[in-house]
Amino acid sequence: MNDMAHDIGATFAYGAVGIALMAIGYLVVEVTTPGRLGHQIWTEGNKGAALLLGEKLLGIGAIVTTAIVTSDNDLSNGLVDTAVYGAIGIVLMVVAFYFLDVITPGKLGATLVNGETIHPAGWVVAAADIAVAAIVAGAVS
């Protein structure tokens, strides 16, 4: 019974770290794109903004999952590893976003959330974020 209670506690702890990292990912998208992200997605139905947020959350989730799976049996070290690798992933996703912003015409954030359809650049940013997440997840393991 103690093992089960420990595992349940660990699940909640890892869940809290993962949710906190996804909240930070949400804030990153909010900062890098013009307008209010929640309003654009849930009220205006902005597909580009939804793609950008969705792929960012999937990438963070992949990093967090890999960090959890590869963590040692010590819960506190595992939680720290998960938080650190998650934060590194978010930072690298931001770096990749700004790199793409520099090498492409216009302001990338505005390009991605303007219009009723998904701009082709949205798929490029999504691929870059997922690739960065895969790289970080690979580095964790």
Coordinates of N, CA, C and O in Angstrom, one line a residue:
M1 N 0.8 -1.2 0.0 CA 0.0 0.0 0.0 C 0.9 1.3 0.0 O 0.5 2.2 -0.6
N2 N 2.0 1.2 0.7 CA 2.9 2.4 0.7 C 3.4 2.7 -0.7 O 3.6 3.9 -1.0
D3 N 3.8 1.6 -1.4 CA 4.2 1.8 -2.8 C 3.2 2.5 -3.6 O 3.5 3.4 -4.4
M4 N 2.0 2.1 -3.5 CA 0.9 2.7 -4.3 C 0.7 4.2 -3.9 O 0.5 5.1 -4.8
A5 N 0.7 4.5 -2.6 CA 0.6 5.9 -2.1 C 1.7 6.7 -2.7 O 1.5 7.9 -3.1
H6 N 2.9 6.2 -2.6 CA 4.1 6.9 -3.2 C 3.9 7.1 -4.7 O 4.2 8.3 -5.1
D7 N 3.5 6.1 -5.4 CA 3.3 6.3 -6.8 C 2.2 7.3 -7.2 O 2.4 8.1 -8.1
I8 N 1.2 7.3 -6.4 CA 0.1 8.3 -6.6 C 0.6 9.7 -6.3 O 0.4 10.6 -7.1
G9 N 1.4 9.9 -5.3 CA 2.0 11.2 -4.9 C 2.9 11.6 -6.0 O 3.0 12.8 -6.4
A10 N 3.7 10.7 -6.5 CA 4.7 11.0 -7.6 C 4.0 11.4 -8.9 O 4.4 12.3 -9.6
T11 N 2.9 10.7 -9.2 CA 2.1 11.1 -10.3 C 1.5 12.5 -10.2 O 1.6 13.3 -11.2
F12 N 1.0 12.9 -9.1 CA 0.5 14.2 -8.9 C 1.7 15.2 -9.0 O 1.5 16.3 -9.6
A13 N 2.8 14.9 -8.4 CA 4.0 15.8 -8.4 C 4.5 16.0 -9.9 O 4.7 17.2 -10.3
Y14 N 4.7 14.9 -10.6 CA 5.1 15.1 -12.0 C 4.0 15.8 -12.8 O 4.3 16.6 -13.7
G15 N 2.8 15.5 -12.5 CA 1.7 16.2 -13.2 C 1.7 17.7 -13.0 O 1.5 18.5 -13.9
A16 N 2.0 18.1 -11.8 CA 2.1 19.5 -11.4 C 3.2 20.2 -12.2 O 3.1 21.3 -12.7
V17 N 4.4 19.5 -12.2 CA 5.5 20.0 -13.0 C 5.2 20.2 -14.5 O 5.4 21.2 -15.1
G18 N 4.6 19.1 -15.0 CA 4.2 19.1 -16.4 C 3.2 20.2 -16.8 O 3.3 21.0 -17.7
I19 N 2.2 20.4 -15.9 CA 1.2 21.4 -16.1 C 1.8 22.8 -16.0 O 1.5 23.7 -16.8
A20 N 2.7 23.0 -15.0 CA 3.4 24.3 -14.9 C 4.2 24.6 -16.1 O 4.2 25.7 -16.6
L21 N 4.9 23.6 -16.7 CA 5.7 23.8 -17.9 C 4.8 24.1 -19.1 O 5.2 25.0 -19.9
M22 N 3.7 23.5 -19.2 CA 2.8 23.8 -20.3 C 2.2 25.2 -20.1 O 2.0 25.9 -21.1
A23 N 2.0 25.6 -18.9 CA 1.5 27.0 -18.7 C 2.6 28.0 -19.1 O 2.2 29.0 -19.7
I24 N 3.8 27.7 -18.8 CA 4.9 28.6 -19.3 C 4.9 28.6 -20.8 O 5.1 29.6 -21.5
G25 N 4.7 27.4 -21.4 CA 4.7 27.3 -22.9 C 3.6 28.2 -23.5 O 3.7 28.9 -24.5
Y26 N 2.4 28.2 -22.8 CA 1.3 29.0 -23.2 C 1.7 30.5 -23.1 O 1.5 31.2 -24.1
L27 N 2.4 30.9 -22.1 CA 2.8 32.3 -21.9 C 3.8 32.6 -23.0 O 3.8 33.8 -23.5
V28 N 4.7 31.7 -23.3 CA 5.7 32.0 -24.4 C 4.9 32.3 -25.7 O 5.3 33.2 -26.4
V29 N 3.9 31.5 -26.1 CA 3.2 31.7 -27.3 C 2.5 33.1 -27.2 O 2.4 33.9 -28.1
E30 N 1.9 33.4 -26.0 CA 1.2 34.6 -25.8 C 2.2 35.8 -26.0 O 1.8 36.8 -26.7
V31 N 3.4 35.7 -25.6 CA 4.4 36.8 -25.7 C 4.9 36.9 -27.1 O 5.2 38.0 -27.6
T32 N 5.1 35.8 -27.8 CA 5.7 35.9 -29.2 C 4.7 36.1 -30.3 O 5.1 36.3 -31.4
T33 N 3.4 36.2 -30.0 CA 2.4 36.5 -31.0 C 1.6 37.7 -30.5 O 1.3 37.9 -29.4
P34 N 1.1 38.5 -31.5 CA 0.3 39.7 -31.1 C -1.1 39.3 -30.8 O -1.6 38.3 -31.2
G35 N -1.7 40.1 -29.9 CA -3.1 39.9 -29.5 C -3.2 38.9 -28.4 O -2.2 38.4 -27.9
R36 N -4.4 38.7 -27.9 CA -4.7 37.8 -26.8 C -4.9 36.4 -27.3 O -5.9 36.1 -28.0
L37 N -4.0 35.5 -27.0 CA -4.0 34.1 -27.5 C -5.3 33.4 -27.2 O -5.9 32.8 -28.1
G38 N -5.8 33.4 -26.0 CA -7.0 32.8 -25.6 C -8.2 33.3 -26.4 O -9.0 32.5 -26.9
H39 N -8.3 34.6 -26.6 CA -9.4 35.2 -27.4 C -9.3 34.7 -28.9 O -10.3 34.4 -29.5
Q40 N -8.1 34.8 -29.4 CA -7.9 34.4 -30.8 C -8.3 32.9 -31.0 O -8.9 32.6 -32.1
I41 N -8.0 32.0 -30.1 CA -8.3 30.6 -30.3 C -9.7 30.3 -30.0 O -10.4 29.8 -30.9
W42 N -10.2 30.7 -28.8 CA -11.5 30.2 -28.4 C -12.7 31.1 -28.8 O -13.8 30.6 -29.0
T43 N -12.4 32.4 -29.1 CA -13.5 33.2 -29.5 C -13.5 33.4 -31.0 O -14.5 33.3 -31.7
E44 N -12.3 33.7 -31.6 CA -12.2 34.0 -33.0 C -12.0 32.7 -33.8 O -12.1 32.7 -35.1
G45 N -11.6 31.6 -33.2 CA -11.4 30.4 -33.9 C -10.1 30.5 -34.8 O -10.1 29.8 -35.9
N46 N -9.1 31.2 -34.4 CA -7.9 31.4 -35.2 C -7.1 30.0 -35.3 O -6.5 29.6 -34.3
K47 N -7.1 29.5 -36.4 CA -6.4 28.2 -36.6 C -4.9 28.3 -36.5 O -4.3 27.3 -36.0
G48 N -4.3 29.4 -37.0 CA -2.9 29.5 -36.9 C -2.4 29.6 -35.4 O -1.4 29.0 -35.0
A49 N -3.2 30.4 -34.6 CA -2.8 30.5 -33.2 C -3.0 29.1 -32.5 O -2.2 28.7 -31.7
A50 N -4.0 28.4 -32.9 CA -4.3 27.1 -32.3 C -3.2 26.1 -32.7 O -2.7 25.3 -31.8
L51 N -2.7 26.1 -33.9 CA -1.6 25.2 -34.3 C -0.4 25.6 -33.5 O 0.3 24.7 -33.0
L52 N -0.1 26.8 -33.4 CA 1.1 27.3 -32.7 C 1.1 26.8 -31.2 O 2.1 26.3 -30.7
L53 N 0.0 27.0 -30.6 CA -0.1 26.6 -29.2 C -0.2 25.1 -29.1 O 0.5 24.5 -28.2
G54 N -0.9 24.4 -29.9 CA -1.0 23.0 -29.8 C 0.3 22.3 -30.0 O 0.6 21.4 -29.2
E55 N 1.1 22.6 -31.0 CA 2.3 22.0 -31.2 C 3.3 22.3 -30.1 O 4.1 21.5 -29.8
K56 N 3.3 23.5 -29.6 CA 4.2 23.8 -28.5 C 3.8 23.0 -27.3 O 4.8 22.4 -26.6
L57 N 2.6 22.8 -26.9 CA 2.2 21.9 -25.8 C 2.6 20.5 -26.1 O 3.0 19.8 -25.1
L58 N 2.4 20.0 -27.3 CA 2.8 18.6 -27.6 C 4.3 18.4 -27.4 O 4.8 17.4 -26.9
G59 N 5.1 19.4 -27.9 CA 6.5 19.3 -27.7 C 6.9 19.3 -26.3 O 7.8 18.5 -25.8
I60 N 6.4 20.2 -25.5 CA 6.7 20.2 -24.0 C 6.3 18.9 -23.4 O 7.0 18.3 -22.6
G61 N 5.1 18.4 -23.8 CA 4.7 17.1 -23.2 C 5.6 16.0 -23.5 O 5.9 15.1 -22.7
A62 N 6.2 16.0 -24.7 CA 7.1 14.9 -25.1 C 8.4 15.0 -24.3 O 9.0 14.0 -23.8
I63 N 8.9 16.2 -24.1 CA 10.1 16.4 -23.2 C 9.8 16.0 -21.8 O 10.6 15.3 -21.2
V64 N 8.7 16.4 -21.2 CA 8.3 16.1 -19.9 C 8.2 14.5 -19.7 O 8.7 13.9 -18.8
T65 N 7.5 13.9 -20.7 CA 7.3 12.5 -20.6 C 8.7 11.7 -20.7 O 8.9 10.8 -19.9
T66 N 9.6 12.2 -21.6 CA 10.9 11.5 -21.6 C 11.7 11.7 -20.4 O 12.3 10.8 -19.9
A67 N 11.6 12.9 -19.8 CA 12.3 13.2 -18.6 C 11.8 12.3 -17.4 O 12.6 11.8 -16.6
I68 N 10.5 12.1 -17.4 CA 9.9 11.3 -16.3 C 10.3 9.8 -16.5 O 10.8 9.2 -15.6
V69 N 10.2 9.3 -17.8 CA 10.5 7.9 -18.0 C 12.0 7.6 -17.7 O 12.4 6.5 -17.3
T70 N 12.9 8.6 -18.0 CA 14.3 8.3 -17.8 C 14.8 8.7 -16.5 O 16.0 8.5 -16.2
S71 N 14.0 9.3 -15.6 CA 14.5 9.8 -14.3 C 14.8 8.5 -13.5 O 14.2 7.5 -13.6
D72 N 15.7 8.8 -12.5 CA 16.0 7.7 -11.6 C 14.8 7.5 -10.6 O 13.8 8.2 -10.6
N73 N 15.0 6.6 -9.7 CA 13.9 6.3 -8.8 C 13.8 7.3 -7.7 O 12.8 7.3 -6.9
D74 N 14.7 8.3 -7.6 CA 14.6 9.3 -6.6 C 13.6 10.4 -7.1 O 13.9 11.1 -8.1
L75 N 12.5 10.5 -6.4 CA 11.4 11.4 -6.9 C 11.9 12.9 -6.9 O 11.7 13.6 -7.9
S76 N 12.6 13.4 -5.9 CA 13.0 14.8 -5.9 C 14.0 15.1 -7.1 O 13.9 16.1 -7.8
N77 N 15.0 14.2 -7.3 CA 15.9 14.4 -8.5 C 15.1 14.3 -9.8 O 15.4 15.0 -10.7
G78 N 14.1 13.4 -9.9 CA 13.3 13.2 -11.1 C 12.5 14.5 -11.4 O 12.4 14.9 -12.5
L79 N 12.0 15.1 -10.3 CA 11.2 16.3 -10.5 C 12.1 17.4 -11.0 O 11.7 18.2 -11.9
V80 N 13.2 17.5 -10.4 CA 14.2 18.6 -10.8 C 14.6 18.4 -12.2 O 14.6 19.3 -13.0
D81 N 15.0 17.2 -12.6 CA 15.4 16.9 -14.0 C 14.3 17.2 -14.9 O 14.5 17.8 -16.0
T82 N 13.0 16.9 -14.6 CA 11.9 17.1 -15.5 C 11.7 18.6 -15.6 O 11.5 19.1 -16.8
A83 N 11.8 19.4 -14.6 CA 11.6 20.8 -14.6 C 12.8 21.5 -15.4 O 12.5 22.4 -16.3
V84 N 14.0 21.0 -15.2 CA 15.1 21.6 -15.9 C 15.1 21.3 -17.4 O 15.2 22.2 -18.2
Y85 N 14.9 20.1 -17.8 CA 14.8 19.7 -19.2 C 13.6 20.4 -19.9 O 13.7 20.8 -21.0
G86 N 12.5 20.5 -19.2 CA 11.3 21.1 -19.7 C 11.6 22.6 -20.0 O 11.3 23.1 -21.1
A87 N 12.3 23.3 -19.0 CA 12.7 24.7 -19.2 C 13.7 24.8 -20.4 O 13.5 25.8 -21.2
I88 N 14.6 23.9 -20.5 CA 15.6 24.0 -21.6 C 14.8 23.9 -22.9 O 15.1 24.6 -23.9
G89 N 13.9 22.9 -23.0 CA 13.1 22.8 -24.2 C 12.4 24.0 -24.6 O 12.4 24.4 -25.7
I90 N 11.8 24.7 -23.6 CA 11.0 25.9 -23.9 C 12.0 27.0 -24.4 O 11.7 27.7 -25.4
V91 N 13.1 27.1 -23.7 CA 14.1 28.1 -24.1 C 14.5 27.9 -25.6 O 14.6 28.8 -26.4
L92 N 14.8 26.6 -25.9 CA 15.3 26.3 -27.2 C 14.2 26.5 -28.3 O 14.5 26.9 -29.4
M93 N 13.0 26.3 -27.9 CA 11.8 26.5 -28.8 C 11.7 28.0 -29.1 O 11.5 28.4 -30.2
V94 N 11.9 28.8 -28.1 CA 11.9 30.3 -28.3 C 13.1 30.7 -29.2 O 12.9 31.5 -30.1
V95 N 14.2 30.2 -28.9 CA 15.4 30.5 -29.8 C 15.1 30.1 -31.2 O 15.4 30.9 -32.2
A96 N 14.6 28.9 -31.5 CA 14.2 28.5 -32.8 C 13.2 29.4 -33.5 O 13.3 29.8 -34.6
F97 N 12.2 29.9 -32.7 CA 11.2 30.8 -33.2 C 11.8 32.1 -33.6 O 11.6 32.6 -34.7
Y98 N 12.7 32.7 -32.8 CA 13.3 34.0 -33.1 C 14.3 33.8 -34.2 O 14.4 34.8 -35.0
F99 N 14.9 32.7 -34.3 CA 15.8 32.5 -35.5 C 15.0 32.5 -36.8 O 15.4 33.1 -37.7
L100 N 13.9 31.8 -36.8 CA 13.0 31.8 -38.0 C 12.5 33.2 -38.2 O 12.3 33.6 -39.4
D101 N 12.2 33.9 -37.2 CA 11.7 35.3 -37.3 C 12.7 36.2 -38.0 O 12.4 37.0 -38.9
V102 N 14.0 36.0 -37.7 CA 15.1 36.8 -38.3 C 15.3 36.5 -39.7 O 15.5 37.4 -40.5
I103 N 15.2 35.2 -40.1 CA 15.5 34.8 -41.5 C 14.3 34.8 -42.4 O 14.5 34.5 -43.6
T104 N 13.1 35.2 -41.9 CA 11.9 35.2 -42.8 C 11.4 36.6 -42.9 O 11.6 37.5 -42.0
P105 N 10.7 37.0 -44.0 CA 10.2 38.3 -44.1 C 9.1 38.6 -43.1 O 8.3 37.7 -42.8
G106 N 9.0 39.9 -42.7 CA 7.9 40.3 -41.8 C 8.1 39.8 -40.4 O 9.2 39.3 -40.0
K107 N 7.1 40.0 -39.6 CA 7.1 39.5 -38.2 C 6.4 38.2 -38.1 O 5.2 38.1 -38.4
L108 N 7.1 37.2 -37.8 CA 6.6 35.8 -37.8 C 5.4 35.6 -36.9 O 4.4 35.0 -37.3
G109 N 5.4 36.2 -35.7 CA 4.3 36.0 -34.8 C 3.0 36.5 -35.4 O 2.0 35.9 -35.4
A110 N 3.1 37.7 -36.0 CA 1.9 38.3 -36.7 C 1.5 37.5 -37.9 O 0.3 37.3 -38.1
T111 N 2.4 37.0 -38.6 CA 2.1 36.2 -39.8 C 1.3 35.0 -39.4 O 0.4 34.6 -40.1
L112 N 1.7 34.4 -38.3 CA 1.1 33.1 -37.9 C -0.3 33.3 -37.4 O -1.1 32.3 -37.5
V113 N -0.7 34.4 -36.9 CA -2.0 34.5 -36.3 C -3.0 35.5 -37.1 O -4.1 35.6 -36.7
N114 N -2.5 36.0 -38.2 CA -3.3 36.8 -39.0 C -4.0 36.0 -40.1 O -3.3 35.1 -40.7
G115 N -5.3 36.2 -40.3 CA -6.0 35.5 -41.4 C -6.8 34.3 -40.8 O -6.7 33.9 -39.7
E116 N -7.7 33.9 -41.7 CA -8.6 32.8 -41.3 C -8.1 31.4 -41.5 O -8.7 30.4 -41.1
T117 N -7.0 31.3 -42.3 CA -6.4 30.0 -42.6 C -5.1 29.9 -41.9 O -4.5 30.9 -41.5
I118 N -4.6 28.7 -41.9 CA -3.2 28.6 -41.3 C -2.2 29.0 -42.4 O -2.2 28.4 -43.5
H119 N -1.4 29.9 -42.0 CA -0.3 30.3 -43.0 C 0.7 29.2 -43.1 O 1.0 28.5 -42.1
P120 N 1.3 29.0 -44.3 CA 2.2 27.9 -44.4 C 3.4 28.0 -43.4 O 3.9 27.0 -43.0
A121 N 3.8 29.2 -43.0 CA 4.8 29.3 -42.1 C 4.5 28.7 -40.7 O 5.4 28.3 -40.0
G122 N 3.2 28.5 -40.4 CA 2.8 27.9 -39.2 C 3.3 26.4 -39.2 O 3.7 25.9 -38.1
W123 N 3.2 25.8 -40.3 CA 3.7 24.4 -40.3 C 5.2 24.3 -40.2 O 5.7 23.3 -39.6
V124 N 5.9 25.3 -40.6 CA 7.4 25.3 -40.5 C 7.7 25.5 -39.0 O 8.6 24.8 -38.4
V125 N 7.0 26.5 -38.3 CA 7.3 26.7 -36.9 C 6.9 25.4 -36.1 O 7.6 25.0 -35.2
A126 N 5.8 24.8 -36.5 CA 5.3 23.6 -35.8 C 6.4 22.5 -35.9 O 6.8 21.8 -35.0
A127 N 6.9 22.3 -37.1 CA 8.0 21.3 -37.4 C 9.2 21.7 -36.6 O 9.9 20.8 -36.0
A128 N 9.6 22.9 -36.5 CA 10.8 23.3 -35.8 C 10.6 23.1 -34.3 O 11.5 22.5 -33.6
D129 N 9.5 23.4 -33.7 CA 9.2 23.1 -32.3 C 9.2 21.7 -32.0 O 9.8 21.2 -31.0
I130 N 8.6 20.9 -32.8 CA 8.6 19.4 -32.6 C 10.0 18.8 -32.7 O 10.4 18.0 -31.9
A131 N 10.7 19.3 -33.7 CA 12.1 18.9 -33.8 C 13.0 19.2 -32.6 O 13.7 18.4 -32.1
V132 N 12.8 20.5 -32.2 CA 13.5 20.9 -31.0 C 13.2 20.0 -29.8 O 14.0 19.5 -29.0
A133 N 11.9 19.7 -29.6 CA 11.4 18.9 -28.5 C 12.0 17.5 -28.7 O 12.4 16.9 -27.6
A134 N 12.1 16.9 -29.9 CA 12.7 15.6 -30.1 C 14.1 15.6 -29.7 O 14.7 14.7 -29.1
I135 N 14.8 16.7 -30.1 CA 16.3 16.8 -29.8 C 16.5 16.8 -28.3 O 17.3 16.1 -27.7
V136 N 15.7 17.7 -27.6 CA 15.8 17.7 -26.1 C 15.4 16.4 -25.5 O 16.1 15.9 -24.6
A137 N 14.4 15.8 -26.0 CA 14.0 14.5 -25.4 C 15.1 13.4 -25.6 O 15.3 12.6 -24.8
G138 N 15.7 13.5 -26.8 CA 16.8 12.6 -27.1 C 18.0 12.9 -26.1 O 18.7 11.9 -25.7
A139 N 18.2 14.1 -25.8 CA 19.4 14.5 -24.9 C 19.1 14.0 -23.5 O 20.0 13.6 -22.8
V140 N 17.8 14.0 -23.1 CA 17.4 13.5 -21.8 C 17.7 12.1 -21.6 O 18.2 11.6 -20.6
S141 N 17.4 11.3 -22.7 CA 17.5 9.8 -22.5 C 18.9 9.3 -22.6 O 19.9 9.8 -22.5

